PDB file of C-alpha atoms in Angstrom:
ATOM      1  CA  UNK V   1     -12.635   0.496 -17.644  1.00 80.00           C
ATOM      2  CA  UNK V   2      -9.360  -1.334 -17.173  1.00 91.00           C
ATOM      3  CA  UNK V   3      -9.130  -4.103 -14.617  1.00 94.00           C
ATOM      4  CA  UNK V   4      -6.852  -3.503 -11.646  1.00 97.00           C
ATOM      5  CA  UNK V   5      -4.041  -6.043 -11.952  1.00 97.00           C
ATOM      6  CA  UNK V   6      -1.069  -4.261 -10.365  1.00 98.00           C
ATOM      7  CA  UNK V   7      -0.090  -3.030  -6.929  1.00 98.00           C
ATOM      8  CA  UNK V   8       2.804  -0.932  -5.658  1.00 98.00           C
ATOM      9  CA  UNK V   9       4.294  -1.325  -2.169  1.00 97.00           C
ATOM     10  CA  UNK V  10       6.844   1.294  -1.029  1.00 95.00           C
ATOM     11  CA  UNK V  11       9.385  -0.405   1.233  1.00 90.00           C
ATOM     12  CA  UNK V  12      12.539   1.706   1.155  1.00 86.00           C
ATOM     13  CA  UNK V  13      12.320   3.361   4.564  1.00 79.00           C
ATOM     14  CA  UNK V  14      14.726   2.778   7.445  1.00 76.00           C
ATOM     15  CA  UNK V  15      12.096   1.989  10.080  1.00 76.00           C
ATOM     16  CA  UNK V  16      13.732   4.334  12.594  1.00 78.00           C
ATOM     17  CA  UNK V  17      10.784   4.202  15.001  1.00 79.00           C
ATOM     18  CA  UNK V  18      11.511   0.507  15.554  1.00 78.00           C
ATOM     19  CA  UNK V  19      15.246   0.820  16.244  1.00 79.00           C
ATOM     20  CA  UNK V  20      17.295  -1.049  17.329  1.00 83.00           C
ATOM     21  CA  UNK V  21      15.243  -3.986  15.995  1.00 80.00           C
ATOM     22  CA  UNK V  22      15.233  -2.573  12.455  1.00 77.00           C
ATOM     23  CA  UNK V  23      18.967  -1.924  12.306  1.00 84.00           C
ATOM     24  CA  UNK V  24      19.461  -5.368  10.729  1.00 80.00           C
ATOM     25  CA  UNK V  25      15.869  -6.391   9.918  1.00 82.00           C
ATOM     26  CA  UNK V  26      13.526  -4.341   7.671  1.00 84.00           C
ATOM     27  CA  UNK V  27      10.378  -3.292   9.514  1.00 86.00           C
ATOM     28  CA  UNK V  28       8.349  -4.937   6.756  1.00 88.00           C
ATOM     29  CA  UNK V  29       9.832  -8.274   7.843  1.00 88.00           C
ATOM     30  CA  UNK V  30       8.826  -7.939  11.500  1.00 87.00           C
ATOM     31  CA  UNK V  31       6.654 -10.982  12.242  1.00 86.00           C
ATOM     32  CA  UNK V  32       3.048 -11.208  13.300  1.00 86.00           C
ATOM     33  CA  UNK V  33       3.017 -14.688  14.844  1.00 88.00           C
ATOM     34  CA  UNK V  34       4.706 -16.800  12.155  1.00 86.00           C
ATOM     35  CA  UNK V  35       4.980 -14.575   9.076  1.00 91.00           C
ATOM     36  CA  UNK V  36       6.225 -11.068   8.262  1.00 92.00           C
ATOM     37  CA  UNK V  37       3.718  -8.259   8.046  1.00 92.00           C
ATOM     38  CA  UNK V  38       4.453  -7.644   4.359  1.00 94.00           C
ATOM     39  CA  UNK V  39       3.316 -11.184   3.548  1.00 95.00           C
ATOM     40  CA  UNK V  40      -0.110 -10.405   5.016  1.00 94.00           C
ATOM     41  CA  UNK V  41      -0.323  -7.424   2.662  1.00 95.00           C
ATOM     42  CA  UNK V  42       0.753  -9.478  -0.363  1.00 97.00           C
ATOM     43  CA  UNK V  43      -1.725 -12.265   0.401  1.00 97.00           C
ATOM     44  CA  UNK V  44      -4.556  -9.762   0.709  1.00 97.00           C
ATOM     45  CA  UNK V  45      -3.618  -8.242  -2.652  1.00 98.00           C
ATOM     46  CA  UNK V  46      -3.458 -11.628  -4.356  1.00 97.00           C
ATOM     47  CA  UNK V  47      -6.835 -12.659  -2.912  1.00 97.00           C
ATOM     48  CA  UNK V  48      -8.289  -9.464  -4.416  1.00 97.00           C
ATOM     49  CA  UNK V  49      -7.076 -10.459  -7.893  1.00 97.00           C
ATOM     50  CA  UNK V  50      -3.754  -8.634  -8.107  1.00 98.00           C
ATOM     51  CA  UNK V  51      -1.270 -10.353 -10.420  1.00 97.00           C
ATOM     52  CA  UNK V  52       1.789  -8.048 -10.452  1.00 97.00           C
ATOM     53  CA  UNK V  53       3.261  -6.627  -7.252  1.00 98.00           C
ATOM     54  CA  UNK V  54       5.930  -3.930  -7.563  1.00 98.00           C
ATOM     55  CA  UNK V  55       8.021  -3.290  -4.460  1.00 97.00           C
ATOM     56  CA  UNK V  56      10.069  -0.111  -4.244  1.00 96.00           C
ATOM     57  CA  UNK V  57      13.013  -0.937  -2.006  1.00 93.00           C
ATOM     58  CA  UNK V  58      16.459   0.247  -0.933  1.00 88.00           C
ATOM     59  CA  UNK V  59      19.875  -1.369  -0.666  1.00 84.00           C
ATOM     60  CA  UNK V  60      19.091  -2.598   2.872  1.00 85.00           C
ATOM     61  CA  UNK V  61      15.898  -4.496   1.938  1.00 84.00           C
ATOM     62  CA  UNK V  62      17.368  -7.590   0.276  1.00 89.00           C
ATOM     63  CA  UNK V  63      15.671  -9.865   2.805  1.00 91.00           C
ATOM     64  CA  UNK V  64      12.271  -8.870   1.380  1.00 92.00           C
ATOM     65  CA  UNK V  65      13.339  -9.998  -2.079  1.00 92.00           C
ATOM     66  CA  UNK V  66      14.749 -13.224  -0.648  1.00 92.00           C
ATOM     67  CA  UNK V  67      11.524 -13.949   1.246  1.00 92.00           C
ATOM     68  CA  UNK V  68       9.408 -13.921  -1.914  1.00 93.00           C
ATOM     69  CA  UNK V  69      12.048 -15.682  -4.037  1.00 92.00           C
ATOM     70  CA  UNK V  70      12.183 -19.380  -4.870  1.00 88.00           C
ATOM     71  CA  UNK V  71      13.823 -21.446  -2.095  1.00 85.00           C
ATOM     72  CA  UNK V  72      17.460 -22.381  -2.576  1.00 86.00           C
ATOM     73  CA  UNK V  73      18.353 -25.944  -3.512  1.00 88.00           C
ATOM     74  CA  UNK V  74      20.156 -26.248  -0.190  1.00 91.00           C
ATOM     75  CA  UNK V  75      16.967 -25.435   1.712  1.00 89.00           C
ATOM     76  CA  UNK V  76      14.882 -27.712  -0.520  1.00 88.00           C
ATOM     77  CA  UNK V  77      17.224 -30.646   0.064  1.00 90.00           C
ATOM     78  CA  UNK V  78      17.285 -29.973   3.797  1.00 90.00           C
ATOM     79  CA  UNK V  79      13.477 -30.064   3.963  1.00 88.00           C
ATOM     80  CA  UNK V  80      13.268 -33.176   1.804  1.00 89.00           C
ATOM     81  CA  UNK V  81      15.655 -34.958   4.132  1.00 88.00           C
ATOM     82  CA  UNK V  82      13.231 -34.189   6.939  1.00 87.00           C
ATOM     83  CA  UNK V  83      10.643 -36.487   5.382  1.00 86.00           C
ATOM     84  CA  UNK V  84       6.867 -36.095   5.443  1.00 88.00           C
ATOM     85  CA  UNK V  85       6.810 -33.888   8.524  1.00 89.00           C
ATOM     86  CA  UNK V  86       8.847 -31.194   6.697  1.00 89.00           C
ATOM     87  CA  UNK V  87       6.854 -31.390   3.443  1.00 90.00           C
ATOM     88  CA  UNK V  88       4.293 -28.726   4.512  1.00 90.00           C
ATOM     89  CA  UNK V  89       7.143 -26.226   5.043  1.00 89.00           C
ATOM     90  CA  UNK V  90       8.469 -26.856   1.538  1.00 90.00           C
ATOM     91  CA  UNK V  91       5.007 -26.466   0.031  1.00 91.00           C
ATOM     92  CA  UNK V  92       4.463 -23.217   1.927  1.00 91.00           C
ATOM     93  CA  UNK V  93       7.680 -21.491   0.839  1.00 90.00           C
ATOM     94  CA  UNK V  94       7.049 -22.553  -2.763  1.00 91.00           C
ATOM     95  CA  UNK V  95       3.497 -21.151  -2.522  1.00 93.00           C
ATOM     96  CA  UNK V  96       4.837 -17.809  -1.300  1.00 94.00           C
ATOM     97  CA  UNK V  97       7.168 -17.510  -4.306  1.00 93.00           C
ATOM     98  CA  UNK V  98       4.380 -18.345  -6.749  1.00 93.00           C
ATOM     99  CA  UNK V  99       1.691 -16.022  -5.361  1.00 94.00           C
ATOM    100  CA  UNK V 100       2.318 -13.213  -7.857  1.00 95.00           C
ATOM    101  CA  UNK V 101       4.773 -11.724 -10.313  1.00 96.00           C
ATOM    102  CA  UNK V 102       7.169  -9.772  -8.104  1.00 96.00           C
ATOM    103  CA  UNK V 103       9.069  -6.784  -9.471  1.00 96.00           C
ATOM    104  CA  UNK V 104      11.669  -4.867  -7.460  1.00 96.00           C
ATOM    105  CA  UNK V 105      12.690  -1.254  -8.077  1.00 96.00           C
ATOM    106  CA  UNK V 106      15.306   0.708  -6.133  1.00 95.00           C
ATOM    107  CA  UNK V 107      14.007   4.054  -4.911  1.00 93.00           C
ATOM    108  CA  UNK V 108      15.598   7.179  -6.370  1.00 92.00           C
ATOM    109  CA  UNK V 109      14.578  10.797  -5.987  1.00 88.00           C
ATOM    110  CA  UNK V 110      13.507  13.248  -3.288  1.00 87.00           C
ATOM    111  CA  UNK V 111      12.218  12.125   0.089  1.00 89.00           C
ATOM    112  CA  UNK V 112       8.479  11.592   0.373  1.00 92.00           C
ATOM    113  CA  UNK V 113       5.795   9.004  -0.333  1.00 92.00           C
ATOM    114  CA  UNK V 114       5.266  10.339  -3.856  1.00 94.00           C
ATOM    115  CA  UNK V 115       8.742   9.311  -4.995  1.00 95.00           C
ATOM    116  CA  UNK V 116       8.055   5.537  -5.129  1.00 96.00           C
ATOM    117  CA  UNK V 117       5.226   6.298  -7.542  1.00 97.00           C
ATOM    118  CA  UNK V 118       7.575   8.205  -9.830  1.00 96.00           C
ATOM    119  CA  UNK V 119       9.944   5.229  -9.768  1.00 96.00           C
ATOM    120  CA  UNK V 120       7.293   2.774 -11.063  1.00 97.00           C
ATOM    121  CA  UNK V 121       5.684   4.913 -13.749  1.00 96.00           C
ATOM    122  CA  UNK V 122       7.005   2.913 -16.703  1.00 95.00           C
ATOM    123  CA  UNK V 123       6.055  -0.379 -15.070  1.00 96.00           C
ATOM    124  CA  UNK V 124       2.477   0.677 -14.299  1.00 97.00           C
ATOM    125  CA  UNK V 125       1.910   2.353 -17.666  1.00 95.00           C
ATOM    126  CA  UNK V 126      -1.662   3.451 -18.323  1.00 95.00           C
ATOM    127  CA  UNK V 127      -3.354   1.115 -15.848  1.00 97.00           C
ATOM    128  CA  UNK V 128      -5.105   1.835 -12.552  1.00 98.00           C
ATOM    129  CA  UNK V 129      -3.308   0.305  -9.581  1.00 98.00           C
ATOM    130  CA  UNK V 130      -3.274  -0.146  -5.828  1.00 98.00           C
ATOM    131  CA  UNK V 131      -0.762   1.807  -3.742  1.00 98.00           C
ATOM    132  CA  UNK V 132      -0.460   0.430  -0.239  1.00 97.00           C
ATOM    133  CA  UNK V 133       1.888   0.611   2.716  1.00 94.00           C
ATOM    134  CA  UNK V 134       3.952  -2.351   3.848  1.00 88.00           C
ATOM    135  CA  UNK V 135       3.623  -1.875   7.596  1.00 85.00           C
ATOM    136  CA  UNK V 136      -0.075  -1.357   8.322  1.00 88.00           C
ATOM    137  CA  UNK V 137      -3.396  -2.762   7.183  1.00 90.00           C
ATOM    138  CA  UNK V 138      -7.157  -2.696   7.632  1.00 94.00           C
ATOM    139  CA  UNK V 139      -8.471  -6.100   8.586  1.00 94.00           C
ATOM    140  CA  UNK V 140     -11.975  -6.506   7.158  1.00 95.00           C
ATOM    141  CA  UNK V 141     -14.371  -9.414   6.680  1.00 91.00           C
ATOM    142  CA  UNK V 142     -16.024 -11.027   4.809  1.00 94.00           C
ATOM    143  CA  UNK V 143     -14.624  -8.840   2.013  1.00 96.00           C
ATOM    144  CA  UNK V 144     -11.108  -7.478   2.398  1.00 97.00           C
ATOM    145  CA  UNK V 145     -10.359  -3.767   2.111  1.00 97.00           C
ATOM    146  CA  UNK V 146      -8.891  -4.251  -1.368  1.00 98.00           C
ATOM    147  CA  UNK V 147     -11.922  -6.191  -2.571  1.00 98.00           C
ATOM    148  CA  UNK V 148     -14.174  -3.419  -1.259  1.00 98.00           C
ATOM    149  CA  UNK V 149     -12.026  -0.694  -2.834  1.00 98.00           C
ATOM    150  CA  UNK V 150     -11.993  -2.423  -6.213  1.00 98.00           C
ATOM    151  CA  UNK V 151     -15.802  -2.610  -6.123  1.00 98.00           C
ATOM    152  CA  UNK V 152     -15.943   1.151  -5.472  1.00 98.00           C
ATOM    153  CA  UNK V 153     -13.484   1.773  -8.326  1.00 98.00           C
ATOM    154  CA  UNK V 154     -15.598  -0.344 -10.670  1.00 97.00           C
ATOM    155  CA  UNK V 155     -18.667   1.680  -9.667  1.00 97.00           C
ATOM    156  CA  UNK V 156     -17.153   5.163 -10.088  1.00 97.00           C
ATOM    157  CA  UNK V 157     -14.058   4.664 -12.285  1.00 96.00           C
ATOM    158  CA  UNK V 158     -11.871   7.015 -10.255  1.00 97.00           C
ATOM    159  CA  UNK V 159      -9.198   7.077  -7.559  1.00 98.00           C
ATOM    160  CA  UNK V 160     -10.319   5.602  -4.231  1.00 98.00           C
ATOM    161  CA  UNK V 161      -8.885   6.466  -0.813  1.00 98.00           C
ATOM    162  CA  UNK V 162      -9.337   3.802   1.850  1.00 97.00           C
ATOM    163  CA  UNK V 163     -10.601   5.382   5.042  1.00 97.00           C
ATOM    164  CA  UNK V 164     -11.503   4.628   8.637  1.00 96.00           C
ATOM    165  CA  UNK V 165     -13.618   6.701  10.973  1.00 96.00           C
ATOM    166  CA  UNK V 166     -11.765   8.624  13.656  1.00 95.00           C
ATOM    167  CA  UNK V 167     -12.429   7.224  17.110  1.00 92.00           C
ATOM    168  CA  UNK V 168     -10.685   9.777  19.314  1.00 94.00           C
ATOM    169  CA  UNK V 169      -9.571  13.400  19.279  1.00 94.00           C
ATOM    170  CA  UNK V 170      -5.986  12.122  19.025  1.00 94.00           C
ATOM    171  CA  UNK V 171      -6.746  10.535  15.629  1.00 95.00           C
ATOM    172  CA  UNK V 172      -7.332  13.972  14.104  1.00 96.00           C
ATOM    173  CA  UNK V 173      -3.716  14.865  14.909  1.00 95.00           C
ATOM    174  CA  UNK V 174      -2.288  11.648  13.423  1.00 94.00           C
ATOM    175  CA  UNK V 175      -3.902  11.182  10.004  1.00 94.00           C
ATOM    176  CA  UNK V 176      -5.027  13.035   6.908  1.00 95.00           C
ATOM    177  CA  UNK V 177      -8.761  13.629   6.473  1.00 97.00           C
ATOM    178  CA  UNK V 178     -11.020  13.930   3.436  1.00 97.00           C
ATOM    179  CA  UNK V 179     -13.969  16.269   3.098  1.00 96.00           C
ATOM    180  CA  UNK V 180     -16.661  16.737   0.488  1.00 97.00           C
ATOM    181  CA  UNK V 181     -20.197  15.826  -0.468  1.00 97.00           C
ATOM    182  CA  UNK V 182     -21.476  12.582   0.981  1.00 96.00           C
ATOM    183  CA  UNK V 183     -22.539  10.202  -1.785  1.00 97.00           C
ATOM    184  CA  UNK V 184     -23.881   7.721   0.743  1.00 96.00           C
ATOM    185  CA  UNK V 185     -22.979   6.706   4.262  1.00 95.00           C
ATOM    186  CA  UNK V 186     -19.241   6.159   4.445  1.00 95.00           C
ATOM    187  CA  UNK V 187     -18.532   7.385   0.901  1.00 98.00           C
ATOM    188  CA  UNK V 188     -17.403  10.954   0.111  1.00 97.00           C
ATOM    189  CA  UNK V 189     -16.921  12.730  -3.202  1.00 98.00           C
ATOM    190  CA  UNK V 190     -13.658  14.350  -2.140  1.00 98.00           C
ATOM    191  CA  UNK V 191     -13.335  18.121  -2.411  1.00 97.00           C
ATOM    192  CA  UNK V 192     -10.530  18.682   0.087  1.00 97.00           C
ATOM    193  CA  UNK V 193      -7.698  16.788   1.768  1.00 97.00           C
ATOM    194  CA  UNK V 194      -6.159  18.080   5.009  1.00 95.00           C
ATOM    195  CA  UNK V 195      -3.208  16.558   6.858  1.00 94.00           C
ATOM    196  CA  UNK V 196      -3.530  16.276  10.650  1.00 95.00           C
ATOM    197  CA  UNK V 197      -6.150  19.043  10.916  1.00 95.00           C
ATOM    198  CA  UNK V 198      -7.089  18.623  14.571  1.00 95.00           C
ATOM    199  CA  UNK V 199     -10.662  17.770  15.464  1.00 94.00           C
ATOM    200  CA  UNK V 200     -11.972  21.343  15.269  1.00 94.00           C
ATOM    201  CA  UNK V 201     -10.693  21.813  11.694  1.00 95.00           C
ATOM    202  CA  UNK V 202     -11.392  18.354  10.293  1.00 95.00           C
ATOM    203  CA  UNK V 203     -13.669  18.343   7.217  1.00 96.00           C
ATOM    204  CA  UNK V 204     -15.143  14.954   8.206  1.00 96.00           C
ATOM    205  CA  UNK V 205     -14.421  11.965  10.420  1.00 95.00           C
ATOM    206  CA  UNK V 206     -12.941   9.925   7.538  1.00 97.00           C
ATOM    207  CA  UNK V 207      -9.183   9.439   7.964  1.00 96.00           C
ATOM    208  CA  UNK V 208      -7.506   8.334   4.735  1.00 96.00           C
ATOM    209  CA  UNK V 209      -5.114   5.537   5.670  1.00 95.00           C
ATOM    210  CA  UNK V 210      -3.413   2.344   4.622  1.00 91.00           C
ATOM    211  CA  UNK V 211      -4.179   1.909   0.920  1.00 94.00           C
ATOM    212  CA  UNK V 212      -5.371   3.658  -2.224  1.00 98.00           C
ATOM    213  CA  UNK V 213      -6.438   3.005  -5.787  1.00 98.00           C
ATOM    214  CA  UNK V 214      -4.923   5.502  -8.190  1.00 98.00           C
ATOM    215  CA  UNK V 215      -5.766   6.066 -11.826  1.00 97.00           C
ATOM    216  CA  UNK V 216      -2.714   6.532 -14.093  1.00 97.00           C
ATOM    217  CA  UNK V 217      -3.344  10.262 -14.473  1.00 96.00           C
ATOM    218  CA  UNK V 218      -1.741  10.709 -11.069  1.00 97.00           C
ATOM    219  CA  UNK V 219       1.691  10.442 -12.701  1.00 97.00           C
ATOM    220  CA  UNK V 220       1.225  13.659 -14.688  1.00 97.00           C
ATOM    221  CA  UNK V 221       0.124  15.444 -11.530  1.00 97.00           C
ATOM    222  CA  UNK V 222       3.156  14.117  -9.681  1.00 97.00           C
ATOM    223  CA  UNK V 223       5.271  15.746 -12.408  1.00 96.00           C
ATOM    224  CA  UNK V 224       3.550  19.046 -11.631  1.00 96.00           C
ATOM    225  CA  UNK V 225       3.980  18.533  -7.892  1.00 95.00           C
ATOM    226  CA  UNK V 226       7.681  17.866  -8.404  1.00 94.00           C
ATOM    227  CA  UNK V 227       8.057  21.089 -10.396  1.00 93.00           C
ATOM    228  CA  UNK V 228       6.346  23.013  -7.583  1.00 92.00           C
ATOM    229  CA  UNK V 229       8.653  21.696  -4.846  1.00 88.00           C
ATOM    230  CA  UNK V 230      10.756  24.197  -2.980  1.00 86.00           C
ATOM    231  CA  UNK V 231      14.314  23.243  -2.073  1.00 82.00           C
ATOM    232  CA  UNK V 232      14.347  20.781   0.808  1.00 80.00           C
ATOM    233  CA  UNK V 233      10.645  19.870   0.544  1.00 87.00           C
ATOM    234  CA  UNK V 234       9.415  16.288   0.280  1.00 92.00           C
ATOM    235  CA  UNK V 235       7.284  14.931  -2.547  1.00 94.00           C
ATOM    236  CA  UNK V 236       3.946  13.619  -1.301  1.00 94.00           C
ATOM    237  CA  UNK V 237       1.247  11.806  -3.255  1.00 95.00           C
ATOM    238  CA  UNK V 238      -1.237  14.163  -1.569  1.00 95.00           C
ATOM    239  CA  UNK V 239       0.384  17.037  -3.484  1.00 95.00           C
ATOM    240  CA  UNK V 240      -0.678  15.341  -6.708  1.00 97.00           C
ATOM    241  CA  UNK V 241      -4.159  14.534  -5.411  1.00 97.00           C
ATOM    242  CA  UNK V 242      -4.759  18.180  -4.490  1.00 96.00           C
ATOM    243  CA  UNK V 243      -3.762  19.235  -7.991  1.00 97.00           C
ATOM    244  CA  UNK V 244      -6.194  16.672  -9.367  1.00 97.00           C
ATOM    245  CA  UNK V 245      -8.956  18.118  -7.210  1.00 97.00           C
ATOM    246  CA  UNK V 246      -8.118  21.607  -8.488  1.00 97.00           C
ATOM    247  CA  UNK V 247      -8.777  20.262 -11.997  1.00 97.00           C
ATOM    248  CA  UNK V 248     -12.051  18.717 -10.794  1.00 96.00           C
ATOM    249  CA  UNK V 249     -10.842  15.154 -11.185  1.00 97.00           C
ATOM    250  CA  UNK V 250     -13.081  12.779  -9.274  1.00 98.00           C
ATOM    251  CA  UNK V 251     -11.658  11.140  -6.155  1.00 98.00           C
ATOM    252  CA  UNK V 252     -13.710   9.308  -3.548  1.00 98.00           C
ATOM    253  CA  UNK V 253     -12.935   8.397   0.066  1.00 98.00           C
ATOM    254  CA  UNK V 254     -14.495   5.175   1.265  1.00 98.00           C
ATOM    255  CA  UNK V 255     -14.820   3.933   4.830  1.00 97.00           C
ATOM    256  CA  UNK V 256     -13.865   0.255   4.777  1.00 97.00           C
ATOM    257  CA  UNK V 257     -16.835  -1.724   6.033  1.00 96.00           C
ATOM    258  CA  UNK V 258     -16.420  -4.062   9.020  1.00 95.00           C
ATOM    259  CA  UNK V 259     -12.752  -3.104   9.161  1.00 93.00           C
ATOM    260  CA  UNK V 260     -10.241  -2.456  11.930  1.00 93.00           C
ATOM    261  CA  UNK V 261      -7.079  -0.460  11.293  1.00 93.00           C
ATOM    262  CA  UNK V 262      -3.761  -1.799  12.580  1.00 89.00           C
ATOM    263  CA  UNK V 263      -0.706   0.465  12.408  1.00 83.00           C
TER     264      UNK V 263
END
């Protein structure tokens, strides 16, 4: 079983729900206290052992690349001139740049959350990897969601869908849900995936959100999903997962323990 060393973060969207704030600032760079939300995601990945982080961006996301880049000499000199009290700031921005190997890919292809995966195929190769959003997260302790997911992957050797339990009837109209045989409490051997089913049609109370571990076979199924697209349809990763399930490929949904979902 190959170790999970890589993660993919799609970050090419326009953030229209946050306009006008996101007209000039990517939603991924919106701050939570003193750092952008995408930095929280990156730090969680790094703490889980991820070494290479691939961000799929667009022409309007240069500030993300700049944030994780080495500081300019002008900024370094400015902080040095500030003496000891500015030293912690210099150390922090250098730490951010050195957290991981950052790779940036411009998104090309049809709309949909499956397209970023197609764009990184050659970079990921034949390795399992984490696919996670840049604008939400599941806060969990003492083990993070990614640490928990990697443990599940190491146990079963298959794709893992991070999940949270629905708390209200409204949740069933907002998220996708997994159904199947329960392996143990909070862990399902997935047999079906349904988007926004409504409470009466939901196959379980496990909403699949926020992050996933995919095995490299998903790329071949994305090829099939792309071939099946009708004109004007979007390419979703769920299309590929459903094809995998049709071929009896194992996928599990796991409720993150001691976690709270923030969207």
